[in-house]
CSV table of C-alpha atoms in Angstrom, one decimal:
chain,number,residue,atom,x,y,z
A,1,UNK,CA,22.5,-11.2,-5.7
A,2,UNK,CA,21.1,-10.4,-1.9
A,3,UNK,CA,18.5,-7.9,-1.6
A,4,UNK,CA,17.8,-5.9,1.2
A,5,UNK,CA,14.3,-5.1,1.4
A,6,UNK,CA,12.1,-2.8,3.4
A,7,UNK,CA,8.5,-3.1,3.8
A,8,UNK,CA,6.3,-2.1,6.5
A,9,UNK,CA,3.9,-5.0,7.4
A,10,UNK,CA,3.8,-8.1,6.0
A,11,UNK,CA,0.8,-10.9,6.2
A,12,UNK,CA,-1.1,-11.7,8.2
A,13,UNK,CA,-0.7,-8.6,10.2
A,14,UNK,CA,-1.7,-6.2,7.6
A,15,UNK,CA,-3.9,-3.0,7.3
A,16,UNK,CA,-4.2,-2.2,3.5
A,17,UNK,CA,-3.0,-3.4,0.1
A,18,UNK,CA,0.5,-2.6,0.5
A,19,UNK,CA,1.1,-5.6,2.6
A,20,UNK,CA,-0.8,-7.8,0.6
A,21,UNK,CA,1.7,-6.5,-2.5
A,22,UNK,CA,4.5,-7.3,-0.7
A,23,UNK,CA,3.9,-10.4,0.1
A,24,UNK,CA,2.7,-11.5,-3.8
A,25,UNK,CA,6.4,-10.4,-4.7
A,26,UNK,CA,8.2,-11.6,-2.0
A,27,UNK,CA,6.5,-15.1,-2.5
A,28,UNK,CA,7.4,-14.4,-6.4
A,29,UNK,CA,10.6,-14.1,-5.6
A,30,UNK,CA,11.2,-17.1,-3.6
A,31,UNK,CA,9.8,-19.1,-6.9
A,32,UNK,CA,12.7,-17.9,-8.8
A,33,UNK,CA,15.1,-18.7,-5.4
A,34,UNK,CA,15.8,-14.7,-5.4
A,35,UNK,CA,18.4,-14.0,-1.8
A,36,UNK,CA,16.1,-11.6,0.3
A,37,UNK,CA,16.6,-10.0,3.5
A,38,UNK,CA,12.7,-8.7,4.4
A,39,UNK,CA,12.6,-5.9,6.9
A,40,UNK,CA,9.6,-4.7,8.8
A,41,UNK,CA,9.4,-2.7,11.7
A,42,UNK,CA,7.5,-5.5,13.8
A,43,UNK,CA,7.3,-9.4,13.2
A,44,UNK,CA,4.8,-11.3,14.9
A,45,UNK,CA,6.0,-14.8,14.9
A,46,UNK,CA,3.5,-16.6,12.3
A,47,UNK,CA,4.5,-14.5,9.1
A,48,UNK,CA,5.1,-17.5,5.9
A,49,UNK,CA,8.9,-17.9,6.3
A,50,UNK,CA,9.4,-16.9,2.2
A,51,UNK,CA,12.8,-14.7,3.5
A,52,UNK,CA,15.3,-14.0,6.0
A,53,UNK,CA,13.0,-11.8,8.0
A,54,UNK,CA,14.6,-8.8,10.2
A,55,UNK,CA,12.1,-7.3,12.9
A,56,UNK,CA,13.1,-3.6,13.3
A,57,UNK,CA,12.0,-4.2,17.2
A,58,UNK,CA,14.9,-6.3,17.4
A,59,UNK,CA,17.9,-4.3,16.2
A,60,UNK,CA,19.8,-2.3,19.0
A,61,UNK,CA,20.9,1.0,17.2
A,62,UNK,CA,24.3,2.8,17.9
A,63,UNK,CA,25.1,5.9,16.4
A,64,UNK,CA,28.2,7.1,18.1
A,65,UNK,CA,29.9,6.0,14.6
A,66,UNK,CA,30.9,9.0,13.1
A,67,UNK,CA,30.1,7.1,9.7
A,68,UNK,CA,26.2,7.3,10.8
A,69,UNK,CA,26.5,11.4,11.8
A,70,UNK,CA,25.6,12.2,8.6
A,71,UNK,CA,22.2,9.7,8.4
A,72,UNK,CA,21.0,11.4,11.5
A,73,UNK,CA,21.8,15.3,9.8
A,74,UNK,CA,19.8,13.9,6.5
A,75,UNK,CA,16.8,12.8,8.8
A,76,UNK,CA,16.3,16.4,10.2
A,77,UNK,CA,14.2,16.5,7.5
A,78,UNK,CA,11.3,14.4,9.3
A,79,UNK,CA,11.4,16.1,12.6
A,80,UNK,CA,12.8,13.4,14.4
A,81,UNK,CA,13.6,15.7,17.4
A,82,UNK,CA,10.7,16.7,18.1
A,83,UNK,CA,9.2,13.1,17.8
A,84,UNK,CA,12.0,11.3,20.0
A,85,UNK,CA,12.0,14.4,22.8
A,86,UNK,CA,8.6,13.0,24.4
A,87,UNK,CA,10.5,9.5,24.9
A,88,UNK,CA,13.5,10.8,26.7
A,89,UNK,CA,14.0,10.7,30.4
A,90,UNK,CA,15.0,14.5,31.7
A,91,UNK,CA,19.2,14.0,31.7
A,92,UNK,CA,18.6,12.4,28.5
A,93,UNK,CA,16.7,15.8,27.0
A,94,UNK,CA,19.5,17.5,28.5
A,95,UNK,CA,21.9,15.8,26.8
A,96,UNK,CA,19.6,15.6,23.5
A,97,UNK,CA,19.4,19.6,23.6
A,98,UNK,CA,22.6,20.3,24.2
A,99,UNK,CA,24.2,18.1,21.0
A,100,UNK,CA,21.4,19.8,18.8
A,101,UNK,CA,22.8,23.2,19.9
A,102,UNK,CA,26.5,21.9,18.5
A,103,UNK,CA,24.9,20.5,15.5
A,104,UNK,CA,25.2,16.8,16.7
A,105,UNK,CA,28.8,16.9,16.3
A,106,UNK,CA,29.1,13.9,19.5
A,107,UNK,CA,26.2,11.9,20.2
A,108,UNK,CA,25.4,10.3,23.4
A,109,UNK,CA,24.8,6.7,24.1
A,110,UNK,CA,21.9,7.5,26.8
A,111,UNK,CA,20.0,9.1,23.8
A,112,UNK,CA,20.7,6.8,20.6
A,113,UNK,CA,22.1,3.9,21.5
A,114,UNK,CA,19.0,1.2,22.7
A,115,UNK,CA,16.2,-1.0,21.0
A,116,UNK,CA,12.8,1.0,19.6
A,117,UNK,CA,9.7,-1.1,19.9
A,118,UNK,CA,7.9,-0.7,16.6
A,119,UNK,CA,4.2,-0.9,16.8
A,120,UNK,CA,3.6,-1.5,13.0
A,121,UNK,CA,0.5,0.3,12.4
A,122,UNK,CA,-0.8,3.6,10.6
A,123,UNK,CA,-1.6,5.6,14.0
A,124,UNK,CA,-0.8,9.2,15.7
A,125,UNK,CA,2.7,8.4,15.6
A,126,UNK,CA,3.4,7.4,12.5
A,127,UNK,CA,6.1,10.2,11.3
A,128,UNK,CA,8.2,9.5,14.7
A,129,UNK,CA,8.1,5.5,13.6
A,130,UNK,CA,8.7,5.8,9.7
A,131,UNK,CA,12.0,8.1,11.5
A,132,UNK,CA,12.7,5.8,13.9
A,133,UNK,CA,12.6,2.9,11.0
A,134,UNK,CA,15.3,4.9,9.1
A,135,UNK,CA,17.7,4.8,11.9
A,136,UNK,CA,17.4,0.7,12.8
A,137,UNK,CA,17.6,0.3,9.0
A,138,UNK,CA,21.0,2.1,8.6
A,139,UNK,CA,22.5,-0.1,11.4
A,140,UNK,CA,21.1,-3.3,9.0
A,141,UNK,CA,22.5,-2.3,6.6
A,142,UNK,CA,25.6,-2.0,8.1
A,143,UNK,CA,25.8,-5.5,9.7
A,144,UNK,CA,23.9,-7.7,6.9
A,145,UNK,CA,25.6,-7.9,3.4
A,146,UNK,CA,23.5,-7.0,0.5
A,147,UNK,CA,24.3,-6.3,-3.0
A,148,UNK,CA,21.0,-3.9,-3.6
A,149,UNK,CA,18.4,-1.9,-1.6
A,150,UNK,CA,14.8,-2.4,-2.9
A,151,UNK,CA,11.6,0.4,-0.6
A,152,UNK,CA,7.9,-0.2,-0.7
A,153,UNK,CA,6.3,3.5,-0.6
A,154,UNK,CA,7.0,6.5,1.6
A,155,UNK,CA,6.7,4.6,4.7
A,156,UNK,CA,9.9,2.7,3.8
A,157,UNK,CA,11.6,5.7,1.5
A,158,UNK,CA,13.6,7.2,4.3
A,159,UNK,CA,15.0,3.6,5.5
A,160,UNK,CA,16.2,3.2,1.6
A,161,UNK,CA,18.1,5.9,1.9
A,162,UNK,CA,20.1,5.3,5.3
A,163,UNK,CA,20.4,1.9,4.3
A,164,UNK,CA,22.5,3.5,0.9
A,165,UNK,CA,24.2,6.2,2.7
A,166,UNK,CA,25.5,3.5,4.9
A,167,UNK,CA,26.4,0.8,2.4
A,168,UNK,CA,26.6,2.8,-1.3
A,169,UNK,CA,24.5,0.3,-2.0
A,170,UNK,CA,21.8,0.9,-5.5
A,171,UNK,CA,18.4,1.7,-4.1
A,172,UNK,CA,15.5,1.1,-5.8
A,173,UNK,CA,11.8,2.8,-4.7
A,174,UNK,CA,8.6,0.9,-5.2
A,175,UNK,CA,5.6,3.4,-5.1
A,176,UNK,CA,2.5,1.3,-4.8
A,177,UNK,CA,0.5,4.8,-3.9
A,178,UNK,CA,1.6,8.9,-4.2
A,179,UNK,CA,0.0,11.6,-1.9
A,180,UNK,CA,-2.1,12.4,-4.5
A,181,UNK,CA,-3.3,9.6,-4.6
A,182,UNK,CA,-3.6,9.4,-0.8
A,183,UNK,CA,-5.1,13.2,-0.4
A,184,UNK,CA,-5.8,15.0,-3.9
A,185,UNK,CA,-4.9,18.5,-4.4
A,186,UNK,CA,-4.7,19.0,-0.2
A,187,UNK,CA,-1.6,16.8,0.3
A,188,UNK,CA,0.5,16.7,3.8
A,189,UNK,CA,3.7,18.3,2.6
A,190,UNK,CA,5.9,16.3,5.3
A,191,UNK,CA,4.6,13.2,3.1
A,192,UNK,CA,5.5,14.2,-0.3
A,193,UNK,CA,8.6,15.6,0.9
A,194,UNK,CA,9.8,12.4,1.9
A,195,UNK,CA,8.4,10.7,-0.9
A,196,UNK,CA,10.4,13.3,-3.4
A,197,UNK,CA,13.5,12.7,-1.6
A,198,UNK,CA,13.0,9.2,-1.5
A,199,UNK,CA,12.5,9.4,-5.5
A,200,UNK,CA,15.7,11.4,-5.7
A,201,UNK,CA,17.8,9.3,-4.2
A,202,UNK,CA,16.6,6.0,-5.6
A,203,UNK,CA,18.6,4.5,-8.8
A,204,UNK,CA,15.5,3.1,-10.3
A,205,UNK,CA,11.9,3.7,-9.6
A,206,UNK,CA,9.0,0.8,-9.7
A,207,UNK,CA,5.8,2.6,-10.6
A,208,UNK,CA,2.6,0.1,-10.1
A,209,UNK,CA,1.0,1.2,-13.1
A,210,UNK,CA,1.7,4.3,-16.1
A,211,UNK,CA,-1.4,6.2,-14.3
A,212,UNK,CA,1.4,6.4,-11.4
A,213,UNK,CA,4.6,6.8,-13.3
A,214,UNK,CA,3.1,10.0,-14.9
A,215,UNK,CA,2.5,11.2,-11.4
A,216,UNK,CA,6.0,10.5,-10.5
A,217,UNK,CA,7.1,12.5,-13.7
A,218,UNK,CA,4.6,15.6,-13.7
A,219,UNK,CA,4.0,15.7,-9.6
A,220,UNK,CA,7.5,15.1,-8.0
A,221,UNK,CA,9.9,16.5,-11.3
A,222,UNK,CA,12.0,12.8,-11.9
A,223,UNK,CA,12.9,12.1,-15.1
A,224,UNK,CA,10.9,9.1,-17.3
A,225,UNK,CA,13.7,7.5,-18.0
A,226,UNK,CA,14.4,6.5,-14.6
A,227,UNK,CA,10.8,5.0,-13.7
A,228,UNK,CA,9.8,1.6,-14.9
A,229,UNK,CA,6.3,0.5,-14.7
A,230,UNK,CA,5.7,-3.2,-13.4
A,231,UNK,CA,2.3,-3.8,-12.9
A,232,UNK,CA,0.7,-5.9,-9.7
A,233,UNK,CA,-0.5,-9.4,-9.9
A,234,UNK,CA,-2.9,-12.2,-7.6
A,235,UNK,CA,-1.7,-14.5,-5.1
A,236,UNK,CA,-3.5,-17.2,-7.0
A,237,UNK,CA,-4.9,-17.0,-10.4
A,238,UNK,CA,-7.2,-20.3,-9.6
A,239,UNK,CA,-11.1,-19.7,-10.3
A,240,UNK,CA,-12.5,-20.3,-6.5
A,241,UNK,CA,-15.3,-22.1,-6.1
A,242,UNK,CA,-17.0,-21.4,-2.6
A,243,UNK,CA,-19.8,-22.9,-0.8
A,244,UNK,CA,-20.9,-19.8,0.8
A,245,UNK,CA,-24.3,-18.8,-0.2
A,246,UNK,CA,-26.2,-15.7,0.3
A,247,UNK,CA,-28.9,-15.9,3.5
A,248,UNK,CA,-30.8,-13.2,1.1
A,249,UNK,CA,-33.1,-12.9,-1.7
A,250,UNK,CA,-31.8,-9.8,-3.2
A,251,UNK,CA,-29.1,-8.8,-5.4
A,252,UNK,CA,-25.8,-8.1,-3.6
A,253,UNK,CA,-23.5,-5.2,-4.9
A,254,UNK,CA,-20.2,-4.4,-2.9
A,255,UNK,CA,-17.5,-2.2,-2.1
A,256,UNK,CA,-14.2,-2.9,-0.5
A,257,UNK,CA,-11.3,-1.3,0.4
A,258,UNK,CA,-10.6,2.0,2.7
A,259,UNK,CA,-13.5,4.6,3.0
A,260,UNK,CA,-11.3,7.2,2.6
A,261,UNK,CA,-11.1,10.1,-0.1
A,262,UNK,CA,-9.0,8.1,-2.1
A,263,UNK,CA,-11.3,5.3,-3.2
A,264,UNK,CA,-14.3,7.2,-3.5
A,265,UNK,CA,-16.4,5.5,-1.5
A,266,UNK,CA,-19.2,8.8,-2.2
A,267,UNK,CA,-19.8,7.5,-5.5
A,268,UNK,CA,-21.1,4.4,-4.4
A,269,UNK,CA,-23.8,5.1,-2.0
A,270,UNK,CA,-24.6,8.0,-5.0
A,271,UNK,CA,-24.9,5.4,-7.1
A,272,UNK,CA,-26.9,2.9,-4.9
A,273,UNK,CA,-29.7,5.5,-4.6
A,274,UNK,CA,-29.7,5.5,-8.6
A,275,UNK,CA,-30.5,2.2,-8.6
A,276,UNK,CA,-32.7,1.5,-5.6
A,277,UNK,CA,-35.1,3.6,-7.5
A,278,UNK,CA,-34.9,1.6,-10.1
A,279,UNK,CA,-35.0,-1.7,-8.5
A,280,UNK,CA,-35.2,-2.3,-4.2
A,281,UNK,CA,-34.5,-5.6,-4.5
A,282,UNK,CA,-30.5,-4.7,-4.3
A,283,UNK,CA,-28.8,-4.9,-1.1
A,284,UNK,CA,-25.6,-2.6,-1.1
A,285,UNK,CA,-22.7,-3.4,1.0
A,286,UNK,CA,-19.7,-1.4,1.8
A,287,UNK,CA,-17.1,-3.4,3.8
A,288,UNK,CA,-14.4,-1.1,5.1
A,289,UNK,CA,-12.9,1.5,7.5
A,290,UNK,CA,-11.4,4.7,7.1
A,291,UNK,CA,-12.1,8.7,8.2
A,292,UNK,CA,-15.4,8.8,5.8
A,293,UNK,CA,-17.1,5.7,7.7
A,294,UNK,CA,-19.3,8.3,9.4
A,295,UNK,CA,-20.0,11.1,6.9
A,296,UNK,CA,-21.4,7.5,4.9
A,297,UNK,CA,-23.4,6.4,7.7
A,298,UNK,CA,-24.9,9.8,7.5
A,299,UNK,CA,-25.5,10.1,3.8
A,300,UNK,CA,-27.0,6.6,3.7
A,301,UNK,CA,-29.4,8.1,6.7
A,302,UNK,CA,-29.8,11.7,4.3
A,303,UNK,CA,-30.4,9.4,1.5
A,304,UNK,CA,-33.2,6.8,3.5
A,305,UNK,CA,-31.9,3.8,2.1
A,306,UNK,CA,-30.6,2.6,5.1
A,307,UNK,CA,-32.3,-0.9,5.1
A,308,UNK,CA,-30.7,-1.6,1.6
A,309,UNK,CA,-27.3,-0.6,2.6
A,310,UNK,CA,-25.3,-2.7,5.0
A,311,UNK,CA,-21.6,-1.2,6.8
A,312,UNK,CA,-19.7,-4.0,7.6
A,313,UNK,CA,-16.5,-2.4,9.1
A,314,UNK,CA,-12.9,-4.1,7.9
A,315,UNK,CA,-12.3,-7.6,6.4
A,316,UNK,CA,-9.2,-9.8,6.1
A,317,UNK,CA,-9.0,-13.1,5.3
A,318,UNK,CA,-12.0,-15.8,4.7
A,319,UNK,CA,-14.3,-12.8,5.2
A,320,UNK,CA,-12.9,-10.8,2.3
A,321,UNK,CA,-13.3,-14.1,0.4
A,322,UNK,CA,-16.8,-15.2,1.6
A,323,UNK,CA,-17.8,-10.9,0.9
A,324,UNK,CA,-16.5,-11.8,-2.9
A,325,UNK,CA,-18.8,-14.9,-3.0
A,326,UNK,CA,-22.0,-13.4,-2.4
A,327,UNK,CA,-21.9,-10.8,-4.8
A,328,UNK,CA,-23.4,-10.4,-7.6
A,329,UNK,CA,-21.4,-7.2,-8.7
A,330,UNK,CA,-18.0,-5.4,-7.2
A,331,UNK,CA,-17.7,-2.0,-7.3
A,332,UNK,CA,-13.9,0.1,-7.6
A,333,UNK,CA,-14.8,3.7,-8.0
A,334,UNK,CA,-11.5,5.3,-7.0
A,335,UNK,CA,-10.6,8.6,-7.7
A,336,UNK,CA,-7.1,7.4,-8.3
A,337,UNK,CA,-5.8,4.0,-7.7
A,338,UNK,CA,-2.9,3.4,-8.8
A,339,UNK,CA,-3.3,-0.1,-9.2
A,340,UNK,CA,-6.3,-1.8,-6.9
A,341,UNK,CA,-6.2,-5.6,-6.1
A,342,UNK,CA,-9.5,-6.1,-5.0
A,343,UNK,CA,-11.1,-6.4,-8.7
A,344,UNK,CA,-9.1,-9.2,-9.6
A,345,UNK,CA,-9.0,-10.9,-6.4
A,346,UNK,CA,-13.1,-10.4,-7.5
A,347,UNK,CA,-12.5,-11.9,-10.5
A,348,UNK,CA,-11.0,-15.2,-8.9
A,349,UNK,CA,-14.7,-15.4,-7.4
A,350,UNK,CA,-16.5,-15.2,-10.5
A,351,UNK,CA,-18.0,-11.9,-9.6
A,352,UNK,CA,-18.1,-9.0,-12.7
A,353,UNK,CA,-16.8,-5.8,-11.7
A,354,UNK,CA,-16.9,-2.5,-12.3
A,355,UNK,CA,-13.7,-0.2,-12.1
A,356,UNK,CA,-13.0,3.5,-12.7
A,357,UNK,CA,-11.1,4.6,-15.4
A,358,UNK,CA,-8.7,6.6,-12.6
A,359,UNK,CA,-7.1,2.9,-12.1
A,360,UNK,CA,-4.2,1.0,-12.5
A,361,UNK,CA,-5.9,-2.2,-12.6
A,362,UNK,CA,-7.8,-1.0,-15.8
A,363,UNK,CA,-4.4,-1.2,-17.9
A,364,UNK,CA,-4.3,-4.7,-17.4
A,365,UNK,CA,-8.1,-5.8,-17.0
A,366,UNK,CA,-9.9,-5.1,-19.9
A,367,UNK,CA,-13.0,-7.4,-19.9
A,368,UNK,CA,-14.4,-5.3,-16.7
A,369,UNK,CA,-16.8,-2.3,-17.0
A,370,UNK,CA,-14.7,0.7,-16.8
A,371,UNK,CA,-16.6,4.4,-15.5
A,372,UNK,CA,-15.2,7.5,-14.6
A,373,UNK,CA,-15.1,8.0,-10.9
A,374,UNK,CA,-17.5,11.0,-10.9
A,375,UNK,CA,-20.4,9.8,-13.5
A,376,UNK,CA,-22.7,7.9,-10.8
A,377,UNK,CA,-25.0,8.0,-13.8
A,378,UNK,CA,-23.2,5.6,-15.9
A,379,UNK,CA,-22.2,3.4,-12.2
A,380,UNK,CA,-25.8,3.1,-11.9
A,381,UNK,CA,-26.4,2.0,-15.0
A,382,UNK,CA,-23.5,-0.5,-15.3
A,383,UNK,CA,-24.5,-1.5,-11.9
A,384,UNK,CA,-28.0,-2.2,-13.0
A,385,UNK,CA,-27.1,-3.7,-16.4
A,386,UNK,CA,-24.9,-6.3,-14.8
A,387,UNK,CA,-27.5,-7.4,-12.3
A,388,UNK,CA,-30.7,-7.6,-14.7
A,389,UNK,CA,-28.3,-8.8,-18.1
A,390,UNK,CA,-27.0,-12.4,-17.4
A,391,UNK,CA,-25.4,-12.6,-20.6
A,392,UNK,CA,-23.5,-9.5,-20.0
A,393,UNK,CA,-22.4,-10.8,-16.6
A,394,UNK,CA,-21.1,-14.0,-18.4
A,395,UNK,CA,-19.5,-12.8,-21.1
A,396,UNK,CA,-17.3,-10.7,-18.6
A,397,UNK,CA,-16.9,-13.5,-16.3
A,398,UNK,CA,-15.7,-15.3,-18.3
A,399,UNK,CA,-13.0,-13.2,-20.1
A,400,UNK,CA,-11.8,-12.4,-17.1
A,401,UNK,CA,-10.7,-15.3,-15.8
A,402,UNK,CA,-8.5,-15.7,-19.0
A,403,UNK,CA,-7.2,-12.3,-18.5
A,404,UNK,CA,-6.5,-13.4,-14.4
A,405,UNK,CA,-3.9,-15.9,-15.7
A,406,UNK,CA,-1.4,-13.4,-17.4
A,407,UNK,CA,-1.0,-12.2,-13.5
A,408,UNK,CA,1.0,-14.1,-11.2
A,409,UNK,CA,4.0,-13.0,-9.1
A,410,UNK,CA,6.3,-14.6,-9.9
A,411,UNK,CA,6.2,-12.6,-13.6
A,412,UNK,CA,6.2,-9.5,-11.6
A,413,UNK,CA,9.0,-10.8,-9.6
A,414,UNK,CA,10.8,-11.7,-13.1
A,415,UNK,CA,10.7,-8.3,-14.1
A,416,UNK,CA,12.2,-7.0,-11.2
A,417,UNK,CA,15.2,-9.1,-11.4
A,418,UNK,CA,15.9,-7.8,-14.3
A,419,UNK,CA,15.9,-4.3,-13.0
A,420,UNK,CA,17.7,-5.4,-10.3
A,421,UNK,CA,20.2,-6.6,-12.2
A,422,UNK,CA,20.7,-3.7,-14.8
A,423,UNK,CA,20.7,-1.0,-11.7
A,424,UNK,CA,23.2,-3.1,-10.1
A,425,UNK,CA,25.7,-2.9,-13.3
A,426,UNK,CA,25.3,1.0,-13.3
C-alpha cells in the first residue's frame, strides 16, 4: 500500500510538536517498510531520508484541467482570492477578476499555472499558504500513485481533501491539536471551519488521545464511530545519561513548550511565587516563545521574583536536551493538551514531572504527578514535594522509565496500518 502524506514541516526545520510527531511516525513506519510519499510545503535539503519526500516549492500547478475546477470552487471557502490578489501582476488581476465574475468557468494560465514558494512557517500569511498547499497537493496527487491519503492537523486538512477529490482516494485526518485547544472558547472561525470540513470529509479520524476525540465528537458534531484514538510515543525510549551539570546551587524547576494560552504558561510563574516563599533556593525557568512572552516578563516583574526566574526564549535540539538535564522538576500545566511530548521526552532524562489532568499524555503516564491546570496551590505543593522528598522523586523516576518503554513509534505506526488497511477495504 502507498501512502500519500501531508505534513507541514518536518525535522530539523520545525517550530512546535507537530513536527516532531511526524517525524516519530514516519520513522515508525519505515521500521515496518510502510510505502510513503511525505509532503511538506518546503524541504530544506538535510531532512533524515525515511520517505519519498515531495517539496510543495517544487510542484508547478496547472489548473486549466476542467477535472481540478471543482478543487478550486471547494477552496472558496479559505479566501484564497483575496490571499492570491496581492501576488498578481495588474493583467493578471484583470484576468483573475474577470473569471471570478463567471464563476471560474475558464481559468487562465497567467493566474494558476506556475511554482508557489512555500515559506514553511506559522507567520501573517499562513491562511494564503495552507490554500496555496491545497492547490500543489491536488496536482500530487494527480501525478504520484497512491493507494490512501493520510493529513496532520488543519494546516494539512484542506490538502487531504484536493488530494481525494482528485484521486477518490480514502483520506484519513490526524488531529494532533483542535482550536480549542489552540484558543479556548474565543476560537478563529476560519480555523475550525476548515478543521470541520476537514473532519467531514475524512474516512477515518486519528485522535492523539480520548481528551481529543471527545472534542472531535462534542465540538465539531462527527460521529464516535469514525474517530480512533492512537496515542503518541518518543523517538527513543533509552534512559539518557548526560554529562551536563548545573553551573548553580539551587534547585532547577522548568517549563517548556509555547507560552501561549494553550499551555498555560500563567500557572507556572503563579505557582513559582508559591514556592519561592516557601523556599528561594529554587531557580524557575521557562524556555519558550509565543504571544504571552511579554505579559510573563511582566508578571515575573509584578510578582519581584525576577532573579529566581530565568526566560530563555525557544529550544531545539541539544538545548532542549541539556534544559531536561538540569532539572530537578518539569512542569506541563496545560489548559488542554491533547497529548504533550515534552513529559516523556523528560522522563528519558530522569527528571519527575508534573502534568495537568487537561492532558493527553496523562492517559498513558501514570507514575507522574497529575494537577488541574488552574489549582497553583496543589502545583506548588507538588512542586515543592518533589524537590525537598527524594524518595518521592525516585519512586516516580523510576516507574517512569518502565512506563517510557510501552511508547515507541513504531507501535503507533502499527496501529495505523491497521487503520489504514481497514479504511482502505471500505
Amino acid at each position: 500500500m502507498k501512502v500519500l502524506m501531508f505534513g507541514w514541516e518536518f525535522p530539523p526545520h520545525i517550530s512546535g510538536g507537530l513536527g516532531t510527531a511526524c517525524y516519530g511516525l514516519v520513522k515508525g513506519m519505515a521500521y515496518h517498510k510502510q510505502d510513503l510519499i511525505f509532503v511538506v510545503p518546503k524541504l530544506w535539503g538535510d531532512e533524515d531520508p525515511l520517505a519519498e519526500f515531495v517539496n510543495a516549492s517544487d510542484v508547478e500547478i496547472d489548473y486549466r484541467e476542467r477535472r481540478f475546477k471543482s478543487i478550486w470552487k471547494n477552496l472558496t471557502y479559505l479566501e484564497v482570492s483575496s490571499f492570491l490578489i496581492p501576488y498578481l501582476s495588474p493583467e493578471e488581476y484583470s484576468n483573475y477578476t474577470e473569471k471570478m465574475l463567471r464563476d471560474h468557468e475558464e481559468m487562465e494560465s497567467s493566474v494558476l499555472s506556475n511554482k508557489f514558494t512555500f515559506s514553511g512557517k506559522y507567520g501573517k500569511d499562513l491562511i494564503m499558504e495552507v490554500s496555496r498547499y491545497a492547490l500543489v497537493a491536488a496536482q500530487i496527487a494527480k501525478s504520484k500513485k497512491h493507494d490512501l491519503i493520510h493529513a496532520h492537523d488543519w494546516l494539512s486538512f484542506p490538502a487531504g481533501i484536493a488530494a481525494k477529490s482528485i484521486s477518490g482516494k480514502p483520506l484519513v485526518a490526524h488531529v494532533h491539536a483542535t482550536e480549542f485547544d489552540r484558543s479556548g472558547q474565543t476560537v478563529n472561525q476560519r480555523v475550525y471551519d476548515i478543521e470541520k470540513a476537514g473532519m467531514e470529509a475524512a474516512d477515518k479520524i486519528i485522535a492523539v488521545s480520548q481528551l481529543t476525540k471527545n472534542t472531535i465528537v462534542s465540538r465539531y458534531g462527527i460521529p464516535e464511530e469514525k474517530v480512533v484514538v492512537v496515542h503518541n510515543a518518543v523517538l527513543d525510549t533509552s534512559i539518557i545519561k548526560s554529562k551536563d551539570e548545573k553551573k548553580v546551587p539551587e534547585k532547577i524547576v522548568t517549563f517548556l513548550g509555547r507560552i501561549t494560552f494553550q499551555k498555560g504558561p500563567e500557572y507556572f510563574v503563579e505557582a513559582a511565587n508559591k514556592v519561592l516563599k516557601k523556599d528561594e533556593n529554587v531557580r524557575f525557568v521557562m524556555a519558550g516563545s509565543g504571544d504571552l512572552l511579554n505579559p510573563m516578563i511582566q508578571r515575573v516583574a509584578e510578582l519581584r521574583i525576577g532573579t529566581k526566574f530565568h526566560f530563555t526564549g525557544f529550544l531545539k535540539g541539544d538545548d532542549v536536551d541539556k534544559m531536561f538535564a538540569i532539572s530537578d522538576v518539569y512542569v506541563m500545566p496545560s489548559v488542554s493538551e491533547p497529548f504533550g511530548i515534552s513529559p516523556l521526552e523528560a522522563v528519558r532524562h530522569n527528571t519527575p514531572v508534573i502534568i495537568s489532568k487537561q492532558s493527553g499524555v496523562a492517559e498513558v503516564l501514570q507514575n507522574a504527578v497529575k494537577v488541574d491546570f488552574w489549582d497553583i496551590d496543589a502545583m506548588a505543593d507538588a512542586i515543592f514535594g518533589l524537590l525537598h522528598y527524594n524518595g518521592i522523586s525516585k519512586m516516580f523516576r523510576e516507574l517512569g522509565r518502565e512506563e517510557l518503554k510501552k511508547l515507541k513509534w513504531e507501535h503507533v505506526a502499527s496501529k495505523i496500518i491497521t487503520i489504514y488497511q481497514q479504511t482502505v477495504k471500505k
